[in-house]
């Protein structure tokens, strides 16, 4: 346990990296996932097909493969970033497809009569979406998004295999230094993830209660 | 005719193999109130929906103020803004307050300032008897109140024409008259209205013209007195005997 305590700074640094990965990929996924969902419901068929194809392909690809493509495939296309950026790209590509499906289910839950009413007062497609459909869709999918983001937080640990020094990679490094500390390290690391995901759950359930009151 | 606000000529509409509107000719003069009635499935809702082009038509022409209905895009949105529509199921925006529902169109479609739009919205809510409900969301309102907010929302766009598709059919009996009172006041104020309804009292009191539809056709038309007291077609007689049976 002393060893774990001595290494607390390194461990915290690892978790800070984890939080950065999750927050960046989470924010970007929210944006791209919403765009994908809008593509999937828009009146232009090629955009709809593109959105549907993306989701089908990415959702059915193991995350590790997405990471391999991002970390080893992109450099082949002369696209070079740090491993951290590749990890953010991989996590965003992957998580966007789940956000998309969540948002799409939210969009489908909006009463079609309200969409008609929006068109009837003269709102064009874009404003119907941004003023009437999406605000209601997001309110409806807060619990869904919560589990998407918790999954994302845990998925950041795959970055360990791709040279990003986030929490799990710190765990592995320290464990190599002192094998006797394996269990304490595992427990501390698991607890660290738990703290992050519980904080997320807490934030989302508060959000859920707030939007429920406004509905 | 220059006093025609809306004119439908030889309008046809199919849903797949189903011929829902058959050669519809209908003219509505400015300030006129037309009541449309007919059995369920006769095409009344579709008639309303093609007039503000929530549904496209297969053939024929529809003009508003002498201008053809734009096919799509911005021009179509502007055209729709000039036609108010009130639905059977109210269709208020459930995430917005009554005030927000009424002010949304003027702000986002007409580009009016928020304070200005909200002032008008409050006046309109007052006009439909709901001044004290401005901050309520739809879930907190009764059906009759929701429908009156929906009417205020339509009025806020300062429409040339108001379409009502069975506005009282989803209401409890004691709320129907609140909504009909508002509609009668509108009719008397000179609003041009097309109203799908089976409320005979409203038709007799407010309608200039009654149109009877069956199976996608306009079977009979006339003044309320002519139609209700001396229907000529068998189909209209059958229909009236059914709605008058109880
Ligand atoms: N979107 C649609 N797709 C297919 N059929 C429809 C659609 N809307 C209405 N219909 C059909 O068209 C006919 C006329 O419907 P409608 O205009 O709603 O009649 P009404 O309002 O007089 O009851 C009905 O047979 C109905 O089932
Ligand atoms: Mg109908």
Short mmCIF file of C-alpha atoms and ligand atoms in Angstrom, two decimals:
data_model
loop_
_atom_site.label_atom_id
_atom_site.label_comp_id
_atom_site.label_asym_id
_atom_site.label_seq_id
_atom_site.Cartn_x
_atom_site.Cartn_y
_atom_site.Cartn_z
CA UNK A 1 0.00 0.00 0.00
CA UNK A 2 2.96 2.28 0.74
CA UNK A 3 4.08 1.80 -2.81
CA UNK A 4 0.68 2.88 -4.11
CA UNK A 5 0.73 5.93 -1.85
CA UNK A 6 4.23 6.84 -3.03
CA UNK A 7 3.06 6.69 -6.62
CA UNK A 8 -0.12 8.69 -6.05
CA UNK A 9 0.95 11.53 -8.28
CA UNK A 10 1.57 9.26 -11.21
CA UNK A 11 -1.75 7.49 -10.62
CA UNK A 12 -3.64 10.79 -10.45
CA UNK A 13 -1.89 11.92 -13.58
CA UNK A 14 -3.10 8.75 -15.29
CA UNK A 15 -6.66 9.47 -14.23
CA UNK A 16 -6.38 13.05 -15.31
CA UNK A 17 -5.44 11.72 -18.76
CA UNK A 18 -8.43 9.37 -18.63
CA UNK A 19 -10.75 12.25 -17.80
CA UNK A 20 -9.29 14.33 -20.61
CA UNK A 21 -9.79 11.50 -23.09
CA UNK A 22 -13.34 10.90 -21.96
CA UNK A 23 -14.29 14.58 -21.87
CA UNK A 24 -12.82 15.42 -25.26
CA UNK A 25 -14.16 12.32 -26.99
CA UNK A 26 -17.50 12.78 -25.18
CA UNK A 27 -17.94 16.37 -26.31
CA UNK A 28 -16.93 15.61 -29.88
CA UNK A 29 -19.15 12.51 -29.99
CA UNK A 30 -22.10 14.55 -28.86
CA UNK A 31 -21.58 16.94 -31.75
CA UNK A 32 -20.83 14.35 -34.43
CA UNK A 33 -23.40 11.88 -33.14
CA UNK A 34 -26.09 14.57 -33.30
CA UNK A 35 -25.02 15.52 -36.82
CA UNK A 36 -25.20 11.85 -37.84
CA UNK A 37 -28.67 11.55 -36.34
CA UNK A 38 -29.80 14.65 -38.23
CA UNK A 39 -28.38 13.12 -41.42
CA UNK A 40 -30.36 9.97 -40.73
CA UNK A 41 -33.68 11.83 -40.53
CA UNK A 42 -33.11 14.55 -43.14
CA UNK A 43 -35.07 14.57 -46.41
CA UNK A 44 -31.97 14.05 -48.60
CA UNK A 45 -31.60 10.31 -49.33
CA UNK A 46 -27.79 10.18 -49.91
CA UNK A 47 -27.19 11.81 -46.51
CA UNK A 48 -29.56 9.34 -44.89
CA UNK A 49 -27.73 6.40 -46.46
CA UNK A 50 -24.33 7.78 -45.49
CA UNK A 51 -25.44 8.18 -41.88
CA UNK A 52 -26.98 4.72 -41.74
CA UNK A 53 -23.90 3.10 -43.28
CA UNK A 54 -21.56 4.83 -40.87
CA UNK A 55 -23.55 3.69 -37.86
CA UNK A 56 -23.93 0.12 -39.09
CA UNK A 57 -20.25 -0.26 -39.86
CA UNK A 58 -18.82 1.45 -36.80
CA UNK A 59 -21.22 0.03 -34.25
CA UNK A 60 -20.39 -3.47 -35.40
CA UNK A 61 -16.62 -3.01 -35.36
CA UNK A 62 -14.71 -3.85 -32.16
CA UNK A 63 -13.32 -0.71 -30.57
CA UNK A 64 -9.82 -2.18 -30.65
CA UNK A 65 -10.00 -2.34 -34.44
CA UNK A 66 -11.09 1.28 -34.57
CA UNK A 67 -8.07 2.12 -32.42
CA UNK A 68 -5.76 0.14 -34.70
CA UNK A 69 -7.13 1.91 -37.72
CA UNK A 70 -6.74 5.31 -36.09
CA UNK A 71 -3.26 4.73 -34.65
CA UNK A 72 -1.69 2.75 -37.49
CA UNK A 73 -3.99 3.43 -40.44
CA UNK A 74 -4.14 7.22 -40.33
CA UNK A 75 -0.32 7.66 -40.30
CA UNK A 76 -0.25 5.64 -43.52
CA UNK A 77 -2.49 8.30 -45.02
CA UNK A 78 0.15 10.82 -43.98
CA UNK A 79 -2.06 11.97 -41.10
CA UNK A 80 0.17 12.30 -38.06
CA UNK A 81 -0.85 13.26 -34.56
CA UNK A 82 0.20 12.26 -31.08
CA UNK A 83 -1.09 8.96 -29.72
CA UNK A 84 -3.39 10.95 -27.50
CA UNK A 85 -5.08 12.59 -30.47
CA UNK A 86 -5.39 9.25 -32.26
CA UNK A 87 -7.05 7.87 -29.16
CA UNK A 88 -9.51 10.79 -29.09
CA UNK A 89 -10.25 10.22 -32.78
CA UNK A 90 -10.84 6.50 -32.28
CA UNK A 91 -13.08 7.01 -29.26
CA UNK A 92 -15.02 9.77 -31.03
CA UNK A 93 -15.52 7.74 -34.21
CA UNK A 94 -16.78 4.85 -32.12
CA UNK A 95 -18.90 6.71 -29.56
CA UNK A 96 -20.53 8.97 -32.18
CA UNK A 97 -22.37 5.98 -33.60
CA UNK A 98 -23.90 5.24 -30.21
CA UNK A 99 -24.76 8.89 -29.58
CA UNK A 100 -26.35 8.96 -33.05
CA UNK A 101 -28.64 6.06 -32.28
CA UNK A 102 -29.58 7.55 -28.92
CA UNK A 103 -30.40 10.93 -30.49
CA UNK A 104 -32.31 9.25 -33.29
CA UNK A 105 -34.48 7.38 -30.82
CA UNK A 106 -35.07 10.72 -29.09
CA UNK A 107 -36.06 12.32 -32.38
CA UNK A 108 -38.46 9.47 -33.09
CA UNK A 109 -40.08 9.98 -29.71
CA UNK A 110 -41.13 13.54 -30.57
CA UNK A 111 -44.84 13.66 -31.45
CA UNK A 112 -45.24 13.88 -35.21
CA UNK A 113 -48.10 16.34 -34.69
CA UNK A 114 -45.69 18.84 -33.14
CA UNK A 115 -43.44 18.56 -36.17
CA UNK A 116 -46.44 19.23 -38.40
CA UNK A 117 -47.38 22.20 -36.25
CA UNK A 118 -43.86 23.57 -36.60
CA UNK A 119 -44.01 23.23 -40.37
CA UNK A 120 -47.47 24.76 -40.38
CA UNK A 121 -46.28 27.98 -38.72
CA UNK A 122 -43.64 28.23 -41.43
CA UNK A 123 -40.52 26.88 -39.75
CA UNK A 124 -38.16 25.37 -42.32
CA UNK A 125 -36.58 21.94 -41.73
CA UNK A 126 -33.51 23.26 -39.92
CA UNK A 127 -35.45 25.35 -37.43
CA UNK A 128 -38.06 22.68 -36.90
CA UNK A 129 -35.18 20.47 -35.91
CA UNK A 130 -33.27 22.92 -33.74
CA UNK A 131 -36.25 24.60 -32.04
CA UNK A 132 -38.78 21.82 -31.65
CA UNK A 133 -37.34 18.38 -32.30
CA UNK A 134 -33.84 18.32 -30.82
CA UNK A 135 -34.63 20.10 -27.53
CA UNK A 136 -37.27 17.46 -26.85
CA UNK A 137 -35.12 14.62 -28.17
CA UNK A 138 -32.27 15.48 -25.78
CA UNK A 139 -34.60 15.72 -22.82
CA UNK A 140 -35.90 12.27 -23.63
CA UNK A 141 -32.50 10.60 -23.92
CA UNK A 142 -30.61 11.85 -20.86
CA UNK A 143 -30.60 8.33 -19.30
CA UNK A 144 -29.44 6.78 -22.59
CA UNK A 145 -26.64 9.32 -22.98
CA UNK A 146 -25.59 8.66 -19.42
CA UNK A 147 -24.85 5.02 -20.21
CA UNK A 148 -23.16 5.94 -23.49
CA UNK A 149 -20.77 8.24 -21.64
CA UNK A 150 -20.11 5.74 -18.87
CA UNK A 151 -19.22 3.16 -21.51
CA UNK A 152 -16.97 5.75 -23.12
CA UNK A 153 -15.16 6.39 -19.82
CA UNK A 154 -14.41 2.71 -19.47
CA UNK A 155 -13.50 2.39 -23.13
CA UNK A 156 -10.73 4.96 -22.68
CA UNK A 157 -8.75 2.16 -21.03
CA UNK A 158 -8.23 0.55 -24.44
CA UNK A 159 -5.88 3.44 -25.13
CA UNK A 160 -3.40 1.68 -22.85
CA UNK A 161 -2.50 -0.61 -25.72
CA UNK A 162 -1.82 2.40 -27.92
CA UNK A 163 0.82 4.17 -25.86
CA UNK A 164 -1.42 6.69 -24.13
CA UNK A 165 -0.43 7.05 -20.48
CA UNK A 166 -3.93 7.04 -19.03
CA UNK A 167 -4.97 5.35 -15.80
CA UNK A 168 -4.81 1.74 -16.94
CA UNK A 169 -1.38 2.12 -18.50
CA UNK A 170 -0.08 3.62 -15.25
CA UNK A 171 -1.51 0.61 -13.47
CA UNK A 172 0.41 -1.71 -15.76
CA UNK A 173 3.63 0.23 -15.51
CA UNK A 174 3.58 0.34 -11.71
CA UNK A 175 2.62 -3.29 -11.48
CA UNK A 176 5.74 -4.14 -13.47
CA UNK A 177 7.83 -2.17 -11.03
CA UNK A 178 6.46 -3.92 -7.96
CA UNK A 179 4.49 -7.07 -8.60
CA UNK A 180 3.55 -7.40 -4.94
CA UNK A 181 1.48 -4.23 -5.26
CA UNK A 182 -0.75 -5.72 -7.96
CA UNK A 183 -3.88 -6.02 -5.83
CA UNK A 184 -3.74 -2.63 -4.17
CA UNK A 185 -3.05 -1.07 -7.57
CA UNK A 186 -5.98 -2.88 -9.15
CA UNK A 187 -8.29 -1.83 -6.37
CA UNK A 188 -7.19 1.78 -6.47
CA UNK A 189 -7.50 1.92 -10.24
CA UNK A 190 -10.93 0.30 -10.26
CA UNK A 191 -12.00 2.70 -7.53
CA UNK A 192 -10.76 5.58 -9.63
CA UNK A 193 -12.94 4.55 -12.58
CA UNK A 194 -15.84 4.07 -10.20
CA UNK A 195 -15.43 7.60 -8.87
CA UNK A 196 -15.55 9.02 -12.40
CA UNK A 197 -18.51 6.95 -13.57
CA UNK A 198 -20.47 7.51 -10.37
CA UNK A 199 -19.89 11.24 -10.69
CA UNK A 200 -21.18 11.01 -14.25
CA UNK A 201 -24.24 9.02 -13.19
CA UNK A 202 -24.94 11.50 -10.45
CA UNK A 203 -24.65 14.47 -12.79
CA UNK A 204 -26.90 12.83 -15.35
CA UNK A 205 -29.58 11.81 -12.88
CA UNK A 206 -29.71 15.39 -11.64
CA UNK A 207 -29.99 16.57 -15.21
CA UNK A 208 -32.71 14.01 -15.80
CA UNK A 209 -34.71 15.28 -12.85
CA UNK A 210 -34.31 18.86 -14.00
CA UNK A 211 -35.53 18.24 -17.53
CA UNK A 212 -38.33 16.02 -16.24
CA UNK A 213 -39.60 18.98 -14.26
CA UNK A 214 -39.50 21.10 -17.40
CA UNK A 215 -41.46 18.64 -19.50
CA UNK B 1 -62.25 36.63 -59.12
CA UNK B 2 -60.29 39.15 -57.15
CA UNK B 3 -62.13 38.66 -53.86
CA UNK B 4 -61.20 34.95 -53.85
CA UNK B 5 -58.57 34.38 -51.20
CA UNK B 6 -58.17 30.66 -51.75
CA UNK B 7 -59.02 28.81 -54.92
CA UNK B 8 -58.68 25.09 -55.52
CA UNK B 9 -59.23 23.89 -59.04
CA UNK B 10 -59.40 20.27 -60.19
CA UNK B 11 -57.25 19.15 -57.26
CA UNK B 12 -56.47 15.44 -57.15
CA UNK B 13 -54.57 13.56 -54.49
CA UNK B 14 -53.76 9.87 -54.14
CA UNK B 15 -52.26 7.88 -51.31
CA UNK B 16 -50.90 4.97 -53.30
CA UNK B 17 -53.92 3.41 -55.02
CA UNK B 18 -56.35 5.36 -52.83
CA UNK B 19 -57.89 8.36 -54.58
CA UNK B 20 -58.40 10.68 -51.61
CA UNK B 21 -59.30 13.96 -53.32
CA UNK B 22 -61.19 13.82 -56.59
CA UNK B 23 -61.30 16.92 -58.81
CA UNK B 24 -61.86 19.27 -55.91
CA UNK B 25 -63.02 22.78 -56.86
CA UNK B 26 -63.36 25.15 -53.96
CA UNK B 27 -63.24 28.90 -53.70
CA UNK B 28 -63.19 30.83 -50.47
CA UNK B 29 -63.77 34.56 -50.57
CA UNK B 30 -61.96 36.90 -48.21
CA UNK B 31 -63.70 37.01 -44.85
CA UNK B 32 -65.78 33.93 -45.59
CA UNK B 33 -66.19 30.95 -43.29
CA UNK B 34 -66.52 27.56 -44.97
CA UNK B 35 -67.52 24.55 -42.93
CA UNK B 36 -66.51 21.17 -44.31
CA UNK B 37 -68.26 18.06 -43.18
CA UNK B 38 -68.51 14.46 -44.21
CA UNK B 39 -68.01 10.95 -42.91
CA UNK B 40 -64.70 9.77 -41.48
CA UNK B 41 -62.21 8.98 -44.23
CA UNK B 42 -63.89 11.23 -46.79
CA UNK B 43 -60.75 13.36 -47.21
CA UNK B 44 -61.48 16.38 -45.02
CA UNK B 45 -58.16 16.35 -43.21
CA UNK B 46 -56.32 15.78 -46.46
CA UNK B 47 -58.12 18.78 -47.94
CA UNK B 48 -56.79 20.98 -45.11
CA UNK B 49 -53.32 19.50 -45.38
CA UNK B 50 -52.99 20.08 -49.12
CA UNK B 51 -54.09 23.69 -48.74
CA UNK B 52 -51.00 24.54 -46.71
CA UNK B 53 -49.08 21.87 -48.55
CA UNK B 54 -48.28 19.61 -45.66
CA UNK B 55 -49.17 17.13 -48.41
CA UNK B 56 -48.30 17.68 -52.09
CA UNK B 57 -51.04 17.25 -54.69
CA UNK B 58 -50.95 15.10 -57.81
CA UNK B 59 -52.75 17.46 -60.16
CA UNK B 60 -54.78 20.66 -60.21
CA UNK B 61 -53.97 24.09 -58.81
CA UNK B 62 -54.21 25.79 -55.45
CA UNK B 63 -53.79 29.55 -55.20
CA UNK B 64 -53.70 31.88 -52.24
CA UNK B 65 -54.31 35.53 -53.03
CA UNK B 66 -53.97 34.70 -56.71
CA UNK B 67 -50.51 33.16 -56.33
CA UNK B 68 -49.77 29.48 -56.82
CA UNK B 69 -48.48 27.49 -53.87
CA UNK B 70 -44.66 27.32 -53.99
CA UNK B 71 -43.32 23.80 -54.40
CA UNK B 72 -40.65 23.84 -51.70
CA UNK B 73 -37.93 25.64 -49.80
CA UNK B 74 -38.07 29.08 -48.24
CA UNK B 75 -40.99 30.25 -50.39
CA UNK B 76 -43.07 27.32 -49.18
CA UNK B 77 -42.22 28.02 -45.55
CA UNK B 78 -43.28 31.66 -46.05
CA UNK B 79 -46.50 30.52 -47.69
CA UNK B 80 -47.27 28.24 -44.75
CA UNK B 81 -46.63 31.11 -42.37
CA UNK B 82 -49.55 32.94 -44.00
CA UNK B 83 -51.92 30.06 -43.27
CA UNK B 84 -52.74 29.16 -39.70
CA UNK B 85 -53.62 25.61 -38.85
CA UNK B 86 -55.40 24.24 -35.81
CA UNK B 87 -55.29 20.49 -35.33
CA UNK B 88 -57.63 18.05 -33.69
CA UNK B 89 -54.87 16.98 -31.29
CA UNK B 90 -53.71 20.55 -30.49
CA UNK B 91 -50.05 19.72 -31.19
CA UNK B 92 -48.62 22.34 -28.88
CA UNK B 93 -44.85 22.26 -28.45
CA UNK B 94 -44.68 20.32 -25.21
CA UNK B 95 -41.34 21.75 -24.05
CA UNK B 96 -42.52 25.34 -24.28
CA UNK B 97 -44.89 27.42 -22.18
CA UNK B 98 -48.14 28.74 -23.62
CA UNK B 99 -46.37 32.05 -24.16
CA UNK B 100 -43.40 30.32 -25.77
CA UNK B 101 -45.70 28.42 -28.11
CA UNK B 102 -47.42 31.58 -29.27
CA UNK B 103 -44.29 33.72 -29.57
CA UNK B 104 -42.10 31.17 -31.36
CA UNK B 105 -43.39 31.71 -34.90
CA UNK B 106 -43.34 35.52 -34.82
CA UNK B 107 -39.76 35.45 -33.47
CA UNK B 108 -38.25 32.74 -35.63
CA UNK B 109 -40.30 33.04 -38.80
CA UNK B 110 -41.22 36.73 -38.83
CA UNK B 111 -38.01 37.84 -37.17
CA UNK B 112 -39.68 39.94 -34.50
CA UNK B 113 -37.90 40.91 -31.32
CA UNK B 114 -38.58 38.74 -28.29
CA UNK B 115 -40.17 41.47 -26.15
CA UNK B 116 -42.37 42.54 -29.03
CA UNK B 117 -43.42 38.98 -29.88
CA UNK B 118 -44.18 38.22 -26.25
CA UNK B 119 -46.27 41.34 -25.83
CA UNK B 120 -48.42 40.33 -28.80
CA UNK B 121 -48.51 36.75 -27.52
CA UNK B 122 -49.88 37.95 -24.17
CA UNK B 123 -52.56 39.98 -25.95
CA UNK B 124 -53.57 36.92 -27.97
CA UNK B 125 -53.66 34.68 -24.90
CA UNK B 126 -55.87 37.30 -23.32
CA UNK B 127 -58.10 37.26 -26.40
CA UNK B 128 -58.63 33.49 -26.07
CA UNK B 129 -59.26 33.86 -22.33
CA UNK B 130 -55.96 32.47 -21.07
CA UNK B 131 -54.05 35.52 -19.90
CA UNK B 132 -53.30 33.78 -16.60
CA UNK B 133 -51.87 30.66 -18.27
CA UNK B 134 -48.97 32.29 -20.11
CA UNK B 135 -46.34 30.44 -18.10
CA UNK B 136 -48.03 27.05 -18.04
CA UNK B 137 -46.64 24.22 -20.15
CA UNK B 138 -49.10 22.18 -22.24
CA UNK B 139 -49.09 19.25 -19.79
CA UNK B 140 -50.55 21.59 -17.16
CA UNK B 141 -53.43 22.71 -19.38
CA UNK B 142 -56.77 21.07 -20.12
CA UNK B 143 -57.62 20.09 -23.67
CA UNK B 144 -59.81 23.12 -24.18
CA UNK B 145 -57.08 25.41 -22.88
CA UNK B 146 -54.48 23.76 -25.08
CA UNK B 147 -56.68 24.20 -28.12
CA UNK B 148 -57.18 27.88 -27.36
CA UNK B 149 -53.41 28.31 -27.01
CA UNK B 150 -53.10 26.58 -30.39
CA UNK B 151 -55.54 29.08 -31.87
CA UNK B 152 -53.53 31.95 -30.37
CA UNK B 153 -50.37 30.41 -31.84
CA UNK B 154 -51.97 30.35 -35.27
CA UNK B 155 -53.23 33.92 -34.91
CA UNK B 156 -49.81 35.17 -33.86
CA UNK B 157 -48.60 34.69 -37.43
CA UNK B 158 -51.29 37.13 -38.62
CA UNK B 159 -52.49 34.57 -41.15
CA UNK B 160 -54.59 35.34 -44.19
CA UNK B 161 -56.43 32.08 -43.73
CA UNK B 162 -57.12 29.79 -40.79
CA UNK B 163 -57.64 26.06 -41.23
CA UNK B 164 -59.34 24.10 -38.45
CA UNK B 165 -59.30 20.31 -38.62
CA UNK B 166 -61.93 19.03 -36.19
CA UNK B 167 -60.76 21.41 -33.46
CA UNK B 168 -63.28 20.22 -30.88
CA UNK B 169 -63.40 16.49 -31.62
CA UNK B 170 -60.84 15.60 -28.96
CA UNK B 171 -62.43 17.74 -26.26
CA UNK B 172 -64.64 16.94 -23.33
CA UNK B 173 -68.15 18.35 -23.92
CA UNK B 174 -67.85 21.09 -21.30
CA UNK B 175 -64.78 22.52 -23.04
CA UNK B 176 -66.14 22.56 -26.55
CA UNK B 177 -68.06 25.79 -26.13
CA UNK B 178 -64.97 27.67 -24.87
CA UNK B 179 -63.23 26.84 -28.11
CA UNK B 180 -66.28 27.47 -30.29
CA UNK B 181 -66.80 30.87 -28.64
CA UNK B 182 -63.29 31.85 -29.69
CA UNK B 183 -63.90 30.61 -33.22
CA UNK B 184 -67.17 32.48 -33.53
CA UNK B 185 -65.51 35.64 -32.34
CA UNK B 186 -62.83 35.13 -35.01
CA UNK B 187 -65.41 34.53 -37.71
CA UNK B 188 -67.23 37.72 -36.73
CA UNK B 189 -63.99 39.68 -36.80
CA UNK B 190 -63.69 38.91 -40.52
CA UNK B 191 -61.13 36.11 -40.49
CA UNK B 192 -61.22 33.81 -43.50
CA UNK B 193 -61.66 30.28 -42.19
CA UNK B 194 -62.03 26.73 -43.44
CA UNK B 195 -63.40 24.63 -40.62
CA UNK B 196 -63.79 20.87 -40.60
CA UNK B 197 -66.33 20.23 -37.90
CA UNK B 198 -69.55 18.44 -37.14
CA UNK B 199 -70.65 21.14 -34.71
CA UNK B 200 -73.87 22.06 -36.39
CA UNK B 201 -74.50 25.00 -34.06
CA UNK B 202 -71.22 26.54 -35.11
CA UNK B 203 -71.95 25.92 -38.78
CA UNK B 204 -75.40 27.51 -38.58
CA UNK B 205 -74.13 30.48 -36.64
CA UNK B 206 -70.83 31.21 -38.39
CA UNK B 207 -70.66 29.54 -41.78
CA UNK B 208 -71.26 31.33 -45.06
CA UNK B 209 -70.94 28.09 -46.95
CA UNK B 210 -71.18 24.44 -46.02
CA UNK B 211 -69.36 21.83 -48.07
CA UNK B 212 -70.25 18.17 -47.78
CA UNK B 213 -67.58 15.65 -48.77
CA UNK B 214 -67.83 11.92 -49.30
CA UNK B 215 -65.23 9.53 -50.68
CA UNK B 216 -62.95 12.32 -51.80
CA UNK B 217 -65.59 14.31 -53.64
CA UNK B 218 -67.49 17.45 -52.83
CA UNK B 219 -71.00 16.08 -53.06
CA UNK B 220 -73.00 19.09 -52.03
CA UNK B 221 -72.49 22.72 -51.06
CA UNK B 222 -74.71 25.56 -49.98
CA UNK B 223 -75.64 27.86 -47.16
CA UNK B 224 -76.03 26.20 -43.74
CA UNK B 225 -79.80 26.63 -43.92
CA UNK B 226 -80.01 25.05 -47.37
CA UNK B 227 -77.76 22.19 -46.47
CA UNK B 228 -79.07 21.26 -43.05
CA UNK B 229 -82.76 21.81 -43.79
CA UNK B 230 -82.94 20.67 -47.41
CA UNK B 231 -80.07 18.40 -48.34
CA UNK B 232 -80.47 17.22 -51.92
CA UNK B 233 -78.17 14.21 -52.27
CA UNK B 234 -78.91 10.85 -50.69
CA UNK B 235 -75.39 10.71 -49.28
CA UNK B 236 -75.86 14.00 -47.46
CA UNK B 237 -79.26 12.94 -46.18
CA UNK B 238 -77.80 9.67 -44.88
CA UNK B 239 -74.95 11.48 -43.22
CA UNK B 240 -77.17 14.07 -41.57
CA UNK B 241 -79.58 11.44 -40.32
CA UNK B 242 -76.63 9.70 -38.65
CA UNK B 243 -75.18 12.74 -36.91
CA UNK B 244 -78.63 13.92 -35.90
CA UNK B 245 -79.75 10.51 -34.64
CA UNK B 246 -78.74 11.24 -31.04
N1 LIG C 1 -50.59 9.69 -44.96
C1 LIG C 1 -51.53 8.83 -45.45
N2 LIG C 1 -51.15 7.71 -46.09
C2 LIG C 1 -52.07 6.85 -46.60
N3 LIG C 1 -53.39 7.04 -46.52
C3 LIG C 1 -53.83 8.14 -45.89
C4 LIG C 1 -52.92 9.09 -45.31
N4 LIG C 1 -53.66 10.08 -44.75
C5 LIG C 1 -54.95 9.76 -44.96
N5 LIG C 1 -55.06 8.61 -45.64
C6 LIG C 1 -56.33 7.97 -46.09
O1 LIG C 1 -57.00 8.91 -46.89
C7 LIG C 1 -58.39 8.87 -46.64
C8 LIG C 1 -58.87 10.24 -46.24
O2 LIG C 1 -58.33 10.56 -44.98
P1 LIG C 1 -58.63 11.92 -44.23
O3 LIG C 1 -58.34 13.04 -45.13
O4 LIG C 1 -57.89 11.87 -42.95
O5 LIG C 1 -60.20 11.80 -43.99
P2 LIG C 1 -61.10 12.55 -42.93
O6 LIG C 1 -60.32 13.65 -42.32
O7 LIG C 1 -62.27 13.01 -43.73
O8 LIG C 1 -61.52 11.53 -41.93
C9 LIG C 1 -58.61 7.82 -45.56
O9 LIG C 1 -58.99 6.62 -46.20
C10 LIG C 1 -57.26 7.67 -44.93
O10 LIG C 1 -57.09 6.36 -44.45
MG1 LIG C 2 -59.81 13.97 -40.32
#
